[in-house]
Coordinates of C-alpha atoms in Angstrom, one line a residue:
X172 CA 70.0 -46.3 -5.6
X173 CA 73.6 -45.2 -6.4
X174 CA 74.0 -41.3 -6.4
X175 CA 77.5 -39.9 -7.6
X176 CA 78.9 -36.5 -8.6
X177 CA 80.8 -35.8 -11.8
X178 CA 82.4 -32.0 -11.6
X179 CA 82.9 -30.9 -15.2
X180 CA 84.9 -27.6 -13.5
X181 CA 84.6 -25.9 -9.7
X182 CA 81.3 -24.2 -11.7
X183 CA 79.5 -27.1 -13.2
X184 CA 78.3 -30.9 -12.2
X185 CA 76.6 -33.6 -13.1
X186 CA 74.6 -36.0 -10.5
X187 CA 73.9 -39.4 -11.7
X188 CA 71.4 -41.5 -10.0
X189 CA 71.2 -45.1 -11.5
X190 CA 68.1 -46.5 -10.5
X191 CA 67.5 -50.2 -9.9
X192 CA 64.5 -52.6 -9.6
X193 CA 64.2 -52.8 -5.9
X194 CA 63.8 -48.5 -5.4
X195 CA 60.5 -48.7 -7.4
X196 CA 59.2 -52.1 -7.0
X197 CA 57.2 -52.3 -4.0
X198 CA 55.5 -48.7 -4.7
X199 CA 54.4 -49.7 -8.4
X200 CA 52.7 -52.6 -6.9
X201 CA 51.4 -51.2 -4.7
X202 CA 49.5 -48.5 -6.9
X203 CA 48.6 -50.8 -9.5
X204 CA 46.9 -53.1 -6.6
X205 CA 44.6 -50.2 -5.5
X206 CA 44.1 -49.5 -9.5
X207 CA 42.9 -52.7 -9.5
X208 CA 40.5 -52.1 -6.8
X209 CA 39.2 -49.2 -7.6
X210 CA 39.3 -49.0 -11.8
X211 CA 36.1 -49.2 -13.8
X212 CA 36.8 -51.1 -17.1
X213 CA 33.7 -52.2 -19.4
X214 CA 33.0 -55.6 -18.9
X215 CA 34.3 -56.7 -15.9
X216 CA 33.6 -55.6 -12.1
X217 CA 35.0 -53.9 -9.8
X218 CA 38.0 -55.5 -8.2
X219 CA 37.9 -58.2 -10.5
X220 CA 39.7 -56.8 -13.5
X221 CA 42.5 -59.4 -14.8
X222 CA 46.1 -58.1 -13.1
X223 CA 47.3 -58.6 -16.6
X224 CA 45.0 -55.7 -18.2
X225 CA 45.8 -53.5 -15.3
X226 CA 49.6 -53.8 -15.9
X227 CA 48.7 -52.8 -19.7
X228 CA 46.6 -50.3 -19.6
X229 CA 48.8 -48.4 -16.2
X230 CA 52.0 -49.7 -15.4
X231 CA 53.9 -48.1 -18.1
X232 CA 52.2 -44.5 -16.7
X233 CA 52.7 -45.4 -13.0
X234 CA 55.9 -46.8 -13.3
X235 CA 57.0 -43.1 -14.6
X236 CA 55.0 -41.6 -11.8
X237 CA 56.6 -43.2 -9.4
X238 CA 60.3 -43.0 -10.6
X239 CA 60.1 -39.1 -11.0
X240 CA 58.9 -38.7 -7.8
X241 CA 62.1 -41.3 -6.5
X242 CA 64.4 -39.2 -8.2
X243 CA 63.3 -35.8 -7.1
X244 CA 63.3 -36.9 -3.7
X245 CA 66.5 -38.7 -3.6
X246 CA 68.0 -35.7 -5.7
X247 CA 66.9 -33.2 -3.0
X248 CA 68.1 -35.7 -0.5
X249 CA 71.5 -36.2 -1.8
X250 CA 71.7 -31.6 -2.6
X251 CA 71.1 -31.3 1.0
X252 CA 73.1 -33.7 2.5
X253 CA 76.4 -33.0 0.4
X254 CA 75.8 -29.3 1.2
X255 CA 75.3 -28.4 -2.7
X256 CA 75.5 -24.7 -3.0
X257 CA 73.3 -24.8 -6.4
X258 CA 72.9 -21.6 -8.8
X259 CA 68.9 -22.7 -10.2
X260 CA 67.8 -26.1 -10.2
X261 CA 69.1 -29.3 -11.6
X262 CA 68.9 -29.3 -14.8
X263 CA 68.1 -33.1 -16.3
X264 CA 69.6 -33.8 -19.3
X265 CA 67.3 -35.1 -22.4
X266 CA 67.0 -38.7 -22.4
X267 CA 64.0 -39.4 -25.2
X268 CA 64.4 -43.0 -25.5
X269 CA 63.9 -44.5 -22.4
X270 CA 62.9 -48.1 -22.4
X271 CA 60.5 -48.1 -19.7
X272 CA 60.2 -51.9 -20.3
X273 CA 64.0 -52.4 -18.5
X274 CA 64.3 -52.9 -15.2
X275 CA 67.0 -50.4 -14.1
X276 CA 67.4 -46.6 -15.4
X277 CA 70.2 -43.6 -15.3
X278 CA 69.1 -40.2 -15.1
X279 CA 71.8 -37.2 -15.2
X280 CA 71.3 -33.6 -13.8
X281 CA 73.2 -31.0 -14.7
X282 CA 73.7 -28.4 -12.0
X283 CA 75.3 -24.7 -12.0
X284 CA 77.9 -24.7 -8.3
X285 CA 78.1 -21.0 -6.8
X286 CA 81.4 -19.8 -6.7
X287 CA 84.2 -19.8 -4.0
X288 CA 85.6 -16.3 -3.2
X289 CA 86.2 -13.9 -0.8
X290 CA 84.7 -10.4 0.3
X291 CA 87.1 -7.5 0.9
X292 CA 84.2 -5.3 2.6
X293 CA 86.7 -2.4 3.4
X294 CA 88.3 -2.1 0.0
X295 CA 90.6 0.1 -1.4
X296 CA 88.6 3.5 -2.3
X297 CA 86.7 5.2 0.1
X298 CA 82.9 5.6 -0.7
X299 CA 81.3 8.4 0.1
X300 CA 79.0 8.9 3.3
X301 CA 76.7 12.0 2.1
X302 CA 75.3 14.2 5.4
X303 CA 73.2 16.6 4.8
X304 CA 73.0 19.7 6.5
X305 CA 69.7 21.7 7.0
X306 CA 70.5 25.0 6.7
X307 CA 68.1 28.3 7.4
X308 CA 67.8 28.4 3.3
X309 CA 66.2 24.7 3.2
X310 CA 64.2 25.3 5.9
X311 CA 63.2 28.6 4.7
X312 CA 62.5 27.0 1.5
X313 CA 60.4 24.9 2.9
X314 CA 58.3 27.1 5.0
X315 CA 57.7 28.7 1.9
X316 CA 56.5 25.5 0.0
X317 CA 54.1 24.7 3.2
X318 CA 52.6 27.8 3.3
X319 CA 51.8 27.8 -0.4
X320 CA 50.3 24.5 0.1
X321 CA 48.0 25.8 2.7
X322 CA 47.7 29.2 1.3
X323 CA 44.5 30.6 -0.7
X324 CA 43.9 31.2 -4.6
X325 CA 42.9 34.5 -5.5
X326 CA 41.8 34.8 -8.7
X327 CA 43.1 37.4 -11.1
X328 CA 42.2 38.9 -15.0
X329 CA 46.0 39.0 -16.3
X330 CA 49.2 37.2 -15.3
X331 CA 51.6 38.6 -13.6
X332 CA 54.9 37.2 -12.1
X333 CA 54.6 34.6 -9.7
X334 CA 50.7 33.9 -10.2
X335 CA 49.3 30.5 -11.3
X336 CA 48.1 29.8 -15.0
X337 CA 45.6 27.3 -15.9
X338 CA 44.7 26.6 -19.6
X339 CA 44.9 24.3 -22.7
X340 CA 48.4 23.5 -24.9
X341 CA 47.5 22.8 -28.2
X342 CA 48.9 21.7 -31.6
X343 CA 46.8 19.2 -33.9
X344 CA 49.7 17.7 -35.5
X345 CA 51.4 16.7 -32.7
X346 CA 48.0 15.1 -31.5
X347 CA 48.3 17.5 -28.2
X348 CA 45.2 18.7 -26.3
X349 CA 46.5 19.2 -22.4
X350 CA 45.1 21.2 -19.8
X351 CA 47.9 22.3 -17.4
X352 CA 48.3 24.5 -14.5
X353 CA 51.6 26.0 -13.5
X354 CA 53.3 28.6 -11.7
X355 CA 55.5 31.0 -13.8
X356 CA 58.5 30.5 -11.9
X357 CA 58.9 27.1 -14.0
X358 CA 59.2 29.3 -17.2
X359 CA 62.5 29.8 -18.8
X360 CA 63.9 32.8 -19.7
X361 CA 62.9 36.2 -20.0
X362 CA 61.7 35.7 -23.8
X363 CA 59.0 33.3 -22.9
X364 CA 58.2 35.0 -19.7
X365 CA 57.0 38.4 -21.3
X366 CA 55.0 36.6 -23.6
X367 CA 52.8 35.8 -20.1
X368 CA 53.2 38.7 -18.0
X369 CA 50.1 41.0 -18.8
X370 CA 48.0 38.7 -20.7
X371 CA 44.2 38.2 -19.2
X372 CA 42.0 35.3 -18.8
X373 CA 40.8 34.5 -22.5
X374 CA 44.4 35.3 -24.5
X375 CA 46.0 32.8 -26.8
X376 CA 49.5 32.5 -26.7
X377 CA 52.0 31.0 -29.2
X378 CA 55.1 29.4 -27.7
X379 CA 57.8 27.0 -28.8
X380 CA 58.5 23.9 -26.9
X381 CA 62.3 24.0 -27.5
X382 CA 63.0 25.6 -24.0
X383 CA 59.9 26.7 -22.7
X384 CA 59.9 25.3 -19.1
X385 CA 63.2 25.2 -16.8
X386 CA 63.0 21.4 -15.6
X387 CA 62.8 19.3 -19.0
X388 CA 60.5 17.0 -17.5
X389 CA 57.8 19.8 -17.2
X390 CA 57.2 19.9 -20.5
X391 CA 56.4 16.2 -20.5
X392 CA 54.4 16.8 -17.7
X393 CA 52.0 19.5 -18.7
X394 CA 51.6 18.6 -22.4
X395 CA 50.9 15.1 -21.0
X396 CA 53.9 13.4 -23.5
X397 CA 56.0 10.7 -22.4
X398 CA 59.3 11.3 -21.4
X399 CA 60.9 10.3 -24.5
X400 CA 58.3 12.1 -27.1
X401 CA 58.9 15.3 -24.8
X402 CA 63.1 15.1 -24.8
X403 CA 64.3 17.1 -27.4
X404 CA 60.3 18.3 -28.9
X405 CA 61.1 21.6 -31.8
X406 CA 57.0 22.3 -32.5
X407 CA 54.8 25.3 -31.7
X408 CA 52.1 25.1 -29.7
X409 CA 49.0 27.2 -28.6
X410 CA 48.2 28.1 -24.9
X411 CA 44.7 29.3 -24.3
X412 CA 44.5 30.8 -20.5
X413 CA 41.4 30.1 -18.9
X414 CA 42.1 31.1 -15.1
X415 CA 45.2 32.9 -13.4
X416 CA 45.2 32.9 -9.5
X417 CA 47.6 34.6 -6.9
X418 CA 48.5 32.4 -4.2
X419 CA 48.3 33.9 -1.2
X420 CA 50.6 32.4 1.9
X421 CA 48.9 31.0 4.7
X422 CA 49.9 33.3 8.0
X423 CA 52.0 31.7 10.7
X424 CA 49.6 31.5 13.8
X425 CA 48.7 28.8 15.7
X426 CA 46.2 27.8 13.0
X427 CA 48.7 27.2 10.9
X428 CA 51.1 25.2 13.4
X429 CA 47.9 22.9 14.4
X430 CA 46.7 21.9 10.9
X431 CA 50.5 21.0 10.8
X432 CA 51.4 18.9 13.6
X433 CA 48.0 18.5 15.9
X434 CA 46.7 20.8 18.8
X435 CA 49.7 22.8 20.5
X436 CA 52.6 20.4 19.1
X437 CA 54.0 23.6 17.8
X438 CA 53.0 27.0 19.1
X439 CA 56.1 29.2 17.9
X440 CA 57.7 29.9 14.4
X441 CA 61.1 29.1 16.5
X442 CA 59.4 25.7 17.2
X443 CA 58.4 25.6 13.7
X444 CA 61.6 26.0 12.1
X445 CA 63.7 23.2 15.0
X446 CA 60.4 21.0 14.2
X447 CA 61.4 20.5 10.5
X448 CA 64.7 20.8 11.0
X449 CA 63.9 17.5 13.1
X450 CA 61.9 16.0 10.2
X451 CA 64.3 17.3 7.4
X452 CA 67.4 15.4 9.3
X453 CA 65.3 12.1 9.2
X454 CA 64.0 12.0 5.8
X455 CA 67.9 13.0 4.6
X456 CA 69.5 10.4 6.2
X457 CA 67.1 7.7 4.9
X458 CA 67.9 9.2 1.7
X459 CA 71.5 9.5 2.1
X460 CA 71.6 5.6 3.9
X461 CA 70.2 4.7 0.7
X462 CA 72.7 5.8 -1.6
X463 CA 75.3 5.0 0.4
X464 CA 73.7 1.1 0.5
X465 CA 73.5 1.4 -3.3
X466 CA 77.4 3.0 -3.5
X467 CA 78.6 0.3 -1.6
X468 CA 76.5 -2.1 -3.7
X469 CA 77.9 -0.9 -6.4
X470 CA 81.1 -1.1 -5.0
X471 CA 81.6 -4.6 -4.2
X472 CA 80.1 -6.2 -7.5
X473 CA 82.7 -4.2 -9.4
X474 CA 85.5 -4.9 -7.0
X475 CA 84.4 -8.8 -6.2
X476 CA 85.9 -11.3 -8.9
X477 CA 84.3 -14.3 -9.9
X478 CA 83.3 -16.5 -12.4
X479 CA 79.2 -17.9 -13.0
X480 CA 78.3 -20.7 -14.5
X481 CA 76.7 -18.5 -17.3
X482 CA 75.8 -21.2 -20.0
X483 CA 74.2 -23.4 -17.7
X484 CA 72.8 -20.4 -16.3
X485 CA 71.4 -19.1 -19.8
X486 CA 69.9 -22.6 -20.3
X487 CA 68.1 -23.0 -16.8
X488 CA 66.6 -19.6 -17.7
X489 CA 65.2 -20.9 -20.8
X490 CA 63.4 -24.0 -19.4
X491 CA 62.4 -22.5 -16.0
X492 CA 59.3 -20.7 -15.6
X493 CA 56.1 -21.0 -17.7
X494 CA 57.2 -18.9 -20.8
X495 CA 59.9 -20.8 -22.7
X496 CA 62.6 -18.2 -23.5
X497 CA 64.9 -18.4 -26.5
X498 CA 68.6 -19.1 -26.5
X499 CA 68.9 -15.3 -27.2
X500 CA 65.7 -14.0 -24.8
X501 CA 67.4 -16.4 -22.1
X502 CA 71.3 -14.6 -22.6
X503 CA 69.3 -11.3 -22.4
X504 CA 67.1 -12.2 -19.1
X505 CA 70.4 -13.1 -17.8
X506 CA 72.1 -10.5 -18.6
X507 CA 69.9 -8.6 -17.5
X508 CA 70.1 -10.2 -13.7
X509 CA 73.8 -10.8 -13.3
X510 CA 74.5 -8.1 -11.4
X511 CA 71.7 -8.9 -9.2
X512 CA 72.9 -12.9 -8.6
X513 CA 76.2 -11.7 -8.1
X514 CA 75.0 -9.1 -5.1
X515 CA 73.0 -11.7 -3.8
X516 CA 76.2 -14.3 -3.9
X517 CA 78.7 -11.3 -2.0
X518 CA 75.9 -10.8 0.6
X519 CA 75.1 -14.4 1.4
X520 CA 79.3 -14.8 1.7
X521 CA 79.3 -11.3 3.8
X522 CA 76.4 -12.8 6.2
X523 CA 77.8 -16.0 6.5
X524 CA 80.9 -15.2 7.7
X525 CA 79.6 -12.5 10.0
X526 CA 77.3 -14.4 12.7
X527 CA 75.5 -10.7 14.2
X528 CA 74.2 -10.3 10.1
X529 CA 72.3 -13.5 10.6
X530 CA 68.4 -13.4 10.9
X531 CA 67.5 -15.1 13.9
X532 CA 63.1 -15.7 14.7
X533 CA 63.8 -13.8 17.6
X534 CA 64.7 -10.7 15.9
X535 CA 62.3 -10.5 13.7
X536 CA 60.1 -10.6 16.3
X537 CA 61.1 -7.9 17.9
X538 CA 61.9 -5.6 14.9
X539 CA 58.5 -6.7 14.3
X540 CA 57.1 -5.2 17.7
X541 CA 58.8 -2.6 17.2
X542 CA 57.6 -1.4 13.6
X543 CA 53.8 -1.9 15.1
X544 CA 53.9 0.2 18.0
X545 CA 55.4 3.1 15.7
X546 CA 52.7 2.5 14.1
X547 CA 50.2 2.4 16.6
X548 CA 51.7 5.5 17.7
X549 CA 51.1 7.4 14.7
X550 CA 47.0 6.9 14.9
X551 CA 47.6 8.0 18.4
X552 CA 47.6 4.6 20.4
X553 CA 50.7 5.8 22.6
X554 CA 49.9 3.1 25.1
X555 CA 49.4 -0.3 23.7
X556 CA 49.8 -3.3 26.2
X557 CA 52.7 -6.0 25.4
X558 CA 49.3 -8.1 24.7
X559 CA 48.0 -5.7 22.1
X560 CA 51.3 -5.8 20.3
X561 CA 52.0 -9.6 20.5
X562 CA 48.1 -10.5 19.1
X563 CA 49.8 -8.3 15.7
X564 CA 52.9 -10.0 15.9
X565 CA 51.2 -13.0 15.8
X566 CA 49.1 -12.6 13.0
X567 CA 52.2 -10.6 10.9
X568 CA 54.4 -13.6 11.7
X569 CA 51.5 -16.1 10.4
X570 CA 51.6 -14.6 6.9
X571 CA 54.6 -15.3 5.1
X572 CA 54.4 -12.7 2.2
X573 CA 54.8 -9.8 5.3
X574 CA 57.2 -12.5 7.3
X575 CA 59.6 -11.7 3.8
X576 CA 59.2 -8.4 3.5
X577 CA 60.2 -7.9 7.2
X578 CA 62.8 -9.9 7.2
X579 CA 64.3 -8.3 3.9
X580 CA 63.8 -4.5 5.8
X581 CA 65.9 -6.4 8.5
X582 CA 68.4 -7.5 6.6
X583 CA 69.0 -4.2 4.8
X584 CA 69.4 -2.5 8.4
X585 CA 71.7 -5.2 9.8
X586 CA 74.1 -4.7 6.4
X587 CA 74.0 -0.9 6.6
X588 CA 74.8 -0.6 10.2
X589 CA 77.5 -3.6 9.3
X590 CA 78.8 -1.5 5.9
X591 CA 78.9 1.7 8.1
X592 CA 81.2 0.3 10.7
X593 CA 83.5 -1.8 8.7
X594 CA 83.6 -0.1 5.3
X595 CA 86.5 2.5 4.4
X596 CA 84.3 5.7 4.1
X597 CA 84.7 9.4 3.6
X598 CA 82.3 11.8 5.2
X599 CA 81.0 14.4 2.9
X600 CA 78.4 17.9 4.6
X601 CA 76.2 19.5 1.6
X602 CA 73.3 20.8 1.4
X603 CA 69.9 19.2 -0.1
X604 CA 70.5 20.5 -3.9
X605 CA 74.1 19.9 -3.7
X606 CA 73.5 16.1 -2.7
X607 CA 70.8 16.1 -5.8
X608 CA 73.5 17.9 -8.3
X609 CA 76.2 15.6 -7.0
X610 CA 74.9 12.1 -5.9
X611 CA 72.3 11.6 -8.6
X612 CA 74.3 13.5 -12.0
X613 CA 74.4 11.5 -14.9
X614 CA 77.4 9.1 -15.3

């Protein structure tokens, strides 16, 4: 078989494999003899059937078996052993008239070739590294939220500031019927507040929804709308209380601390406070490691030129999968995942080129033993043998759907620590809401 390479541009190929007599021969034959064997055709017996009926009534069917399987093999062959970097799969072009009475056949593949480029992982412009400080107002903030949570409801005739309201917005145009239980802090303004302070279990109020809650996605919330119904919603609707409750803050005693953190983990509201300052720090760095992944993302797609082979890209979209796509539901889906390829394209060049990013079995292994201990230690297995661990290992390592979702928590460790040493960043303290207001505002 003669395989060659036709490069249209540095982004787009065509393999050609001729195909000659000699590739397929012996394998037809063979099949056809074990059709013969084994066929049942009325009127003759098995084994006996004439070889001239045989090659009739399957060689035209076998013959095309055979060849695709040939060419797929030889194609993946030839990909691998010309270290092809292929975008998609080879795409074969249409050939309807093949005379599958000839002896010899051409088949052409078109095929999408990743780019060459380089990564400048430093760059020009500093991306901010958010660090956020927990200060005595977050933690006393949050002290106050737990001991809410664990507090008790005492129920009251008439609202007054601060309490808890249960009861039923209504408007029959709208189609709204939604039970709902809030706190009056979320109200806005003093307007709509006075309309609640003062009124007793039984009372009907009638509010406007322009407004009526501080957080715009409260409103969506406790009138049980979607998000895009609720944005922006100018109707009057009823509120019918049915229950108000004081919540009462659970005490800080050694009750408290233990339904916390388990028996004697805590025993001091100094311990308290440095034990959620601990927690806090954790849970704000994963957050802040995340946007800082998703900055530098960001960051490098913008800053990273290079071209795709978008039409053949548009095209293998529409004839891959099991749902045809359109020409234009095909330029959408790709749209739609360009900036997704072209991460995936600076990350395999970044990785490459940088030998302590590459997974190795060995790793995994071990982040792997590491993950399940943690775990173990949290359902209070402290003391697992190297034995106990491995037997997991083992079985994690067995199934691949877990063996990829390891390895992609791996990979987005190695490239953090990686980004975080070699990026150009600037270091940026705030507080909790200040990382919120600034990190997440609207473009």
């Amino acid at each position: 078989m003669n395989i060659k390479r036709t490069d249209s541009d540095a982004l787009n190929a065509t393999i050609t494999l001729e195909v000659e007599k000699a590739d397929y021969h012996h394998q037809v034959e063979n099949v056809l003899a074990n059709y013969r064997k084994t066929a049942n055709i009325p009127g003759f017996r098995k084994g006996h059937i004439p070889v001239s009926l045989i090659n009739k009534k399957y060689r035209v069917p076998v013959l095309v078996e055979e060849i695709n399987k040939l060419i797929q093999a030889e194609l993946n062959k030839y990909i691998t052993s010309e270290n092809l970097n292929l975008l998609g799969n080879p795409l074969p072009k249409s050939q309807d008239n093949i005379n599958w009475e000839n002896e010899e056949f051409t088949f052409e593949f078109e095929v999408g070739l990743a780019p060459e480029f380089e990564v400048d992982v430093k760059g020009k412009k500093a991306i901010t590294q958010y660090e956020i400080k927990t200060d005595d107002k977050t933690i006393n903030n949050q002290i106050d939220r737990i001991r809410e949570n664990y507090g008790k409801l005492i129920a009251k005739k008439e609202v007054a500031e601060g309490n808890e309201v249960t009861g039923v917005f209504r408007n029959d145009e709208e189609e709204i019927n939604a039970d709902a239980t809030f706190s009056t802090s979320k109200i806005k303004g003093k307007t709509n507040l006075k309309k609640f302070i003062d009124a007793k279990v039984g009372d009907t109020l009638e509010l406007k929804t322009k407004g009526l809650f501080e957080n715009d996605q409260d409103l969506a919330t406790f009138l049980k709308l979607d998000s895009a119904k609720a944005d922006g919603l100018k109707v009057d609707v009823t509120f019918e209380i049915t229950e108000v409750n004081e919540r009462e803050k659970a005490e800080l005693n050694q009750e408290f601390y233990d339904k916390l953190f388990g028996p004697d983990t805590v025993k001091s509201e100094d311990e308290l406070r440095e034990k959620l300052r601990e927690d806090a720090a954790k849970q704000f760095a994963q957050q802040t490691d995340q946007k800082l992944l998703t900055d530098i993302t960001e960051s490098l797609i913008e800053n990273t030129k290079f071209d795709l082979p978008a039409d053949f890209l548009k095209r293998w979209i529409a004839n891959n999968g099991e749902n045809q796509f359109t020409e234009e539901e095909a330029a959408e889906e790709y749209n739609r995942s360009e900036k997704g390829l072209r991460y995936q394209l600076i990350e395999s060049n970044i990785v490459k080129n940088n030998e302590e990013l590459q997974l190795k079995f060995e790793d995994l292994q071990d982040y792997s033993r590491t993950m399940i201990r943690q775990q173990m230690a949290q359902y209070g297995h402290m003391d697992a043998t190297d034995e106990e661990v491995d037997q997991v290992v083992a079985r994690i390592m067995s199934n691949q759907d877990e063996v990829k979702r390891m390895s992609e928590q791996l990979q987005n460790e190695k490239m953090l620590k990686f980004f975080k040493e070699n990026a150009k960043l600037k270091k940026k303290e705030l507080t909790y809401e200040q990382f919120i207001e600034e990190a997440y505002k609207p473009q």
